[in-house]
């Protein structure tokens, strides 16, 4: 008898055994999909992990319904990598499988199918079954797979559905249909008739009697002489004080011609870099060093300051790897950034660039999946966020992890809670590929690995074209408040700087980190924030208990009535957000065009891209935003960055607070002065002498690194200790409290390790569930495998305690 071992797309650690016939046995290979029954009446798409002869001992193996693929759709290395992810991050292999596959390839009985309202379908092109399904969906806008199965009165319908999906006739209801087209900008240039040397004279003759038109033409010549870059209609109208009707008539007269460009495709710098990229000397050196490191090391960190042109170095490196015919994976921290990058890469690599991300339609994702699997030229370079790591690569040669310090590389929910950077390094190892990590502000862990010679390190400390790093100016909020030099949240100094930038036609970015919904107490007079005595993190205000608590050890005090530092009773917990800043700008700079970029304004599909486009097109003068602004965006006309309040970042209750503050401020400041003249960053703070703020001011990454590393050692955090976080959730407060205490006790008795908690997080109830967390700290040099086994055993016995069974427990390895 023959059996297969199947992964189901469910949150289960186990695989399941199904029986197959002799004929199926000769056909089935590892990595093919099969439709299988599960439970009473469910059908799932499973993945074949193995073919064998061993009947299961605990249950009777069911037969499969159907084989869904003609050849494997997942590769052996890929599955090996998934198994590593499941093992390392302590989750089910089914979780990884489910997260990896585009949902269109994972049809199951509960999947809801809809038809496309406005596709013209030629009946004759459909098989009888296809037509029946199509017809059923004309009457009902959506149906479950199992409902369709009963309409057709057969169980093997997944392949038919798949065909209809591929034909774009039906789709999964969960799908997002909108696609984004970057905005086109209208430009004018002189008609080619007048391009010769005597063009201007000739023109002035033609326009002898048309003064307004003459003025515009003169303005055009002025602008193009001084700026040497494409001229937008908008700019021309502004500069010449003429109406758009005049420009229109000049176009009709064939004196100007209009043309449209995607903002991203414009080479503002006037350089002909199409296909010909020339590295600066510093870039060239870094490039050669990287290649040199790769002869000895699998991983190399490129520590290059903001705007040093890391992307250009990646491009050169990709170019070399492409010649070997191997595949390249380029990981970004945020899918919203792909639009920008894809345009940049397509300039050099044309249609060899494929994009894989969740906002793309299912069919597009399936297409990239297949191209990657077959190692087609079209997907030789794959760009994507962390999920692109799970594609069926055939022969990876190079992986690039840009902005490697970004925490978005770590998935928090749902499982697999993996870190894409770390999982990328493991994947590279399987492929014998190289990994380049890039950042202006590397994570402490990565820099530590580079310092200890695990990774190669290449440093690029000058900006492209030798533009100087932004000058960082600190504004002491305590002093400004005292001297009444504040208007709302703006100091007089910041207001002046904004006014100056605007008067020069330059753009401004204002940053307000609003991430902490759990506010801290802060003294309005001296800026003091109460800290935990044992953990070196700030205490968080818990409103309903009127307490300040430490999120790491549980230490708590009653909410103080006056400041422990200066005794002032002027204590506040009120944070302020981007919205308030935008409001204040309306009164301060009524003429400026402002926009806000945060989770509220970018929630809509492609909201982020739209704002970026508008800002690049200079339709926005001042952009106010949260940490999204810190993510490697390249704007050429921003001369000023204002950080409204550095302190709330510093006081985030997190052992990474200082590291993150440094990264955030350095990255946001790095958006200033990227093209020619040195930019400026104004940081408003109550703590101008805080080490981290001083380190930002002096562009002193190494200083930050050393200081943080010291703290990490003392307080037992990464890179010296690995952290596993257990989160427990339940609707009943007391049951959860009891259950987490049980878990905590068992863990601390069985592990000879620091176990902290069970701690109540700041937001201790989400969607009616209470939450508790337990942290386990494991020394870096201790074998992880056996510790995890012990933890897993404890988790298993927790599940067997009847009264705790309903408590949901999640495990987050290398919690970020
Ligand atoms: P980083 O990622 O290091 O912050 P970018 O790669 O975004 O920097 O480069 C900053 C700017 O300088 C970009 O607009 C980029 O096009 C430009 N640039 C960098 N290197 C070159 C080069 N060798 N040739 C042309 N332009 C370059
Ligand atoms: Zn005080
Ligand atoms: Zn504490």
PDB file of N, CA and C in Angstrom, residues 66-107:
ATOM      1  N   UNK A  66      -8.021  13.892  -5.266  1.00  0.00           N
ATOM      2  CA  UNK A  66      -7.539  14.226  -6.587  1.00  0.00           C
ATOM      3  C   UNK A  66      -6.141  14.830  -6.523  1.00  0.00           C
ATOM      4  N   UNK A  67      -5.390  14.569  -7.568  1.00  0.00           N
ATOM      5  CA  UNK A  67      -4.091  15.245  -7.697  1.00  0.00           C
ATOM      6  C   UNK A  67      -4.327  16.537  -8.464  1.00  0.00           C
ATOM      7  N   UNK A  68      -3.759  17.658  -7.970  1.00  0.00           N
ATOM      8  CA  UNK A  68      -4.085  18.942  -8.593  1.00  0.00           C
ATOM      9  C   UNK A  68      -3.005  19.465  -9.540  1.00  0.00           C
ATOM     10  N   UNK A  69      -1.817  18.900  -9.473  1.00  0.00           N
ATOM     11  CA  UNK A  69      -0.740  19.401 -10.326  1.00  0.00           C
ATOM     12  C   UNK A  69      -0.160  18.298 -11.185  1.00  0.00           C
ATOM     13  N   UNK A  70       0.379  18.707 -12.311  1.00  0.00           N
ATOM     14  CA  UNK A  70       1.028  17.719 -13.166  1.00  0.00           C
ATOM     15  C   UNK A  70       2.498  17.570 -12.840  1.00  0.00           C
ATOM     16  N   UNK A  71       3.048  18.620 -12.273  1.00  0.00           N
ATOM     17  CA  UNK A  71       4.419  18.532 -11.785  1.00  0.00           C
ATOM     18  C   UNK A  71       4.531  19.347 -10.498  1.00  0.00           C
ATOM     19  N   UNK A  72       5.589  19.155  -9.751  1.00  0.00           N
ATOM     20  CA  UNK A  72       5.682  19.851  -8.457  1.00  0.00           C
ATOM     21  C   UNK A  72       5.564  21.357  -8.610  1.00  0.00           C
ATOM     22  N   UNK A  73       4.890  21.959  -7.656  1.00  0.00           N
ATOM     23  CA  UNK A  73       4.677  23.398  -7.690  1.00  0.00           C
ATOM     24  C   UNK A  73       5.465  24.063  -6.563  1.00  0.00           C
ATOM     25  N   UNK A  74       6.066  23.235  -5.729  1.00  0.00           N
ATOM     26  CA  UNK A  74       6.961  23.742  -4.692  1.00  0.00           C
ATOM     27  C   UNK A  74       8.274  22.964  -4.816  1.00  0.00           C
ATOM     28  N   UNK A  75       9.383  23.607  -4.484  1.00  0.00           N
ATOM     29  CA  UNK A  75      10.674  22.939  -4.661  1.00  0.00           C
ATOM     30  C   UNK A  75      11.142  22.302  -3.355  1.00  0.00           C
ATOM     31  N   UNK A  76      12.101  21.414  -3.478  1.00  0.00           N
ATOM     32  CA  UNK A  76      12.585  20.734  -2.277  1.00  0.00           C
ATOM     33  C   UNK A  76      13.260  21.694  -1.305  1.00  0.00           C
ATOM     34  N   UNK A  77      14.062  22.604  -1.861  1.00  0.00           N
ATOM     35  CA  UNK A  77      14.741  23.566  -0.989  1.00  0.00           C
ATOM     36  C   UNK A  77      13.715  24.431  -0.280  1.00  0.00           C
ATOM     37  N   UNK A  78      12.695  24.806  -1.032  1.00  0.00           N
ATOM     38  CA  UNK A  78      11.653  25.647  -0.461  1.00  0.00           C
ATOM     39  C   UNK A  78      10.986  24.953   0.724  1.00  0.00           C
ATOM     40  N   UNK A  79      10.642  23.709   0.540  1.00  0.00           N
ATOM     41  CA  UNK A  79       9.972  22.982   1.615  1.00  0.00           C
ATOM     42  C   UNK A  79      10.918  22.770   2.800  1.00  0.00           C
ATOM     43  N   UNK A  80      12.168  22.522   2.474  1.00  0.00           N
ATOM     44  CA  UNK A  80      13.164  22.382   3.546  1.00  0.00           C
ATOM     45  C   UNK A  80      13.241  23.672   4.364  1.00  0.00           C
ATOM     46  N   UNK A  81      13.171  24.798   3.643  1.00  0.00           N
ATOM     47  CA  UNK A  81      13.205  26.096   4.309  1.00  0.00           C
ATOM     48  C   UNK A  81      11.950  26.313   5.168  1.00  0.00           C
ATOM     49  N   UNK A  82      10.809  25.923   4.641  1.00  0.00           N
ATOM     50  CA  UNK A  82       9.581  26.041   5.433  1.00  0.00           C
ATOM     51  C   UNK A  82       9.689  25.223   6.718  1.00  0.00           C
ATOM     52  N   UNK A  83      10.259  24.044   6.586  1.00  0.00           N
ATOM     53  CA  UNK A  83      10.396  23.198   7.775  1.00  0.00           C
ATOM     54  C   UNK A  83      11.314  23.865   8.793  1.00  0.00           C
ATOM     55  N   UNK A  84      12.360  24.510   8.278  1.00  0.00           N
ATOM     56  CA  UNK A  84      13.236  25.231   9.199  1.00  0.00           C
ATOM     57  C   UNK A  84      12.470  26.337   9.900  1.00  0.00           C
ATOM     58  N   UNK A  85      11.688  27.105   9.124  1.00  0.00           N
ATOM     59  CA  UNK A  85      10.917  28.216   9.695  1.00  0.00           C
ATOM     60  C   UNK A  85       9.964  27.695  10.773  1.00  0.00           C
ATOM     61  N   UNK A  86       9.270  26.606  10.466  1.00  0.00           N
ATOM     62  CA  UNK A  86       8.307  26.046  11.428  1.00  0.00           C
ATOM     63  C   UNK A  86       9.022  25.612  12.704  1.00  0.00           C
ATOM     64  N   UNK A  87      10.179  25.010  12.519  1.00  0.00           N
ATOM     65  CA  UNK A  87      10.920  24.512  13.664  1.00  0.00           C
ATOM     66  C   UNK A  87      11.504  25.668  14.481  1.00  0.00           C
ATOM     67  N   UNK A  88      12.172  26.586  13.798  1.00  0.00           N
ATOM     68  CA  UNK A  88      12.845  27.659  14.523  1.00  0.00           C
ATOM     69  C   UNK A  88      11.838  28.586  15.200  1.00  0.00           C
ATOM     70  N   UNK A  89      10.779  28.953  14.482  1.00  0.00           N
ATOM     71  CA  UNK A  89       9.820  29.905  15.033  1.00  0.00           C
ATOM     72  C   UNK A  89       8.676  29.215  15.780  1.00  0.00           C
ATOM     73  N   UNK A  90       8.827  27.921  16.003  1.00  0.00           N
ATOM     74  CA  UNK A  90       7.885  27.151  16.800  1.00  0.00           C
ATOM     75  C   UNK A  90       6.430  27.321  16.357  1.00  0.00           C
ATOM     76  N   UNK A  91       6.200  27.050  15.081  1.00  0.00           N
ATOM     77  CA  UNK A  91       4.823  27.101  14.605  1.00  0.00           C
ATOM     78  C   UNK A  91       4.555  25.873  13.756  1.00  0.00           C
ATOM     79  N   UNK A  92       3.316  25.733  13.303  1.00  0.00           N
ATOM     80  CA  UNK A  92       2.968  24.593  12.477  1.00  0.00           C
ATOM     81  C   UNK A  92       3.505  24.757  11.070  1.00  0.00           C
ATOM     82  N   UNK A  93       3.863  23.661  10.446  1.00  0.00           N
ATOM     83  CA  UNK A  93       4.296  23.725   9.051  1.00  0.00           C
ATOM     84  C   UNK A  93       3.126  24.201   8.184  1.00  0.00           C
ATOM     85  N   UNK A  94       1.895  23.885   8.636  1.00  0.00           N
ATOM     86  CA  UNK A  94       0.702  24.348   7.930  1.00  0.00           C
ATOM     87  C   UNK A  94       0.593  25.865   7.912  1.00  0.00           C
ATOM     88  N   UNK A  95       1.062  26.502   8.977  1.00  0.00           N
ATOM     89  CA  UNK A  95       1.058  27.968   9.020  1.00  0.00           C
ATOM     90  C   UNK A  95       1.960  28.540   7.935  1.00  0.00           C
ATOM     91  N   UNK A  96       3.124  27.911   7.773  1.00  0.00           N
ATOM     92  CA  UNK A  96       4.066  28.417   6.778  1.00  0.00           C
ATOM     93  C   UNK A  96       3.493  28.200   5.380  1.00  0.00           C
ATOM     94  N   UNK A  97       2.973  27.001   5.165  1.00  0.00           N
ATOM     95  CA  UNK A  97       2.386  26.652   3.867  1.00  0.00           C
ATOM     96  C   UNK A  97       1.273  27.621   3.503  1.00  0.00           C
ATOM     97  N   UNK A  98       0.382  27.870   4.461  1.00  0.00           N
ATOM     98  CA  UNK A  98      -0.739  28.758   4.208  1.00  0.00           C
ATOM     99  C   UNK A  98      -0.261  30.182   3.898  1.00  0.00           C
ATOM    100  N   UNK A  99       0.750  30.622   4.620  1.00  0.00           N
ATOM    101  CA  UNK A  99       1.258  31.978   4.402  1.00  0.00           C
ATOM    102  C   UNK A  99       2.014  32.102   3.094  1.00  0.00           C
ATOM    103  N   UNK A 100       2.577  30.994   2.618  1.00  0.00           N
ATOM    104  CA  UNK A 100       3.445  31.059   1.447  1.00  0.00           C
ATOM    105  C   UNK A 100       2.668  31.070   0.138  1.00  0.00           C
ATOM    106  N   UNK A 101       1.670  30.235   0.036  1.00  0.00           N
ATOM    107  CA  UNK A 101       0.967  30.081  -1.235  1.00  0.00           C
ATOM    108  C   UNK A 101      -0.036  31.200  -1.491  1.00  0.00           C
ATOM    109  N   UNK A 102      -0.122  31.686  -2.735  1.00  0.00           N
ATOM    110  CA  UNK A 102      -1.226  32.588  -3.084  1.00  0.00           C
ATOM    111  C   UNK A 102      -2.539  31.839  -2.841  1.00  0.00           C
ATOM    112  N   UNK A 103      -3.536  32.516  -2.298  1.00  0.00           N
ATOM    113  CA  UNK A 103      -4.727  31.780  -1.869  1.00  0.00           C
ATOM    114  C   UNK A 103      -5.447  31.122  -3.037  1.00  0.00           C
ATOM    115  N   UNK A 104      -5.246  31.633  -4.241  1.00  0.00           N
ATOM    116  CA  UNK A 104      -5.876  31.003  -5.400  1.00  0.00           C
ATOM    117  C   UNK A 104      -5.381  29.588  -5.645  1.00  0.00           C
ATOM    118  N   UNK A 105      -4.228  29.265  -5.095  1.00  0.00           N
ATOM    119  CA  UNK A 105      -3.706  27.904  -5.251  1.00  0.00           C
ATOM    120  C   UNK A 105      -4.088  27.021  -4.066  1.00  0.00           C
ATOM    121  N   UNK A 106      -4.847  27.599  -3.151  1.00  0.00           N
ATOM    122  CA  UNK A 106      -5.175  26.865  -1.919  1.00  0.00           C
ATOM    123  C   UNK A 106      -6.674  26.731  -1.723  1.00  0.00           C
ATOM    124  N   UNK A 107      -7.407  26.522  -2.797  1.00  0.00           N
ATOM    125  CA  UNK A 107      -8.862  26.437  -2.668  1.00  0.00           C
ATOM    126  C   UNK A 107      -9.258  25.376  -1.655  1.00  0.00           C
TER     127      UNK A 107
END
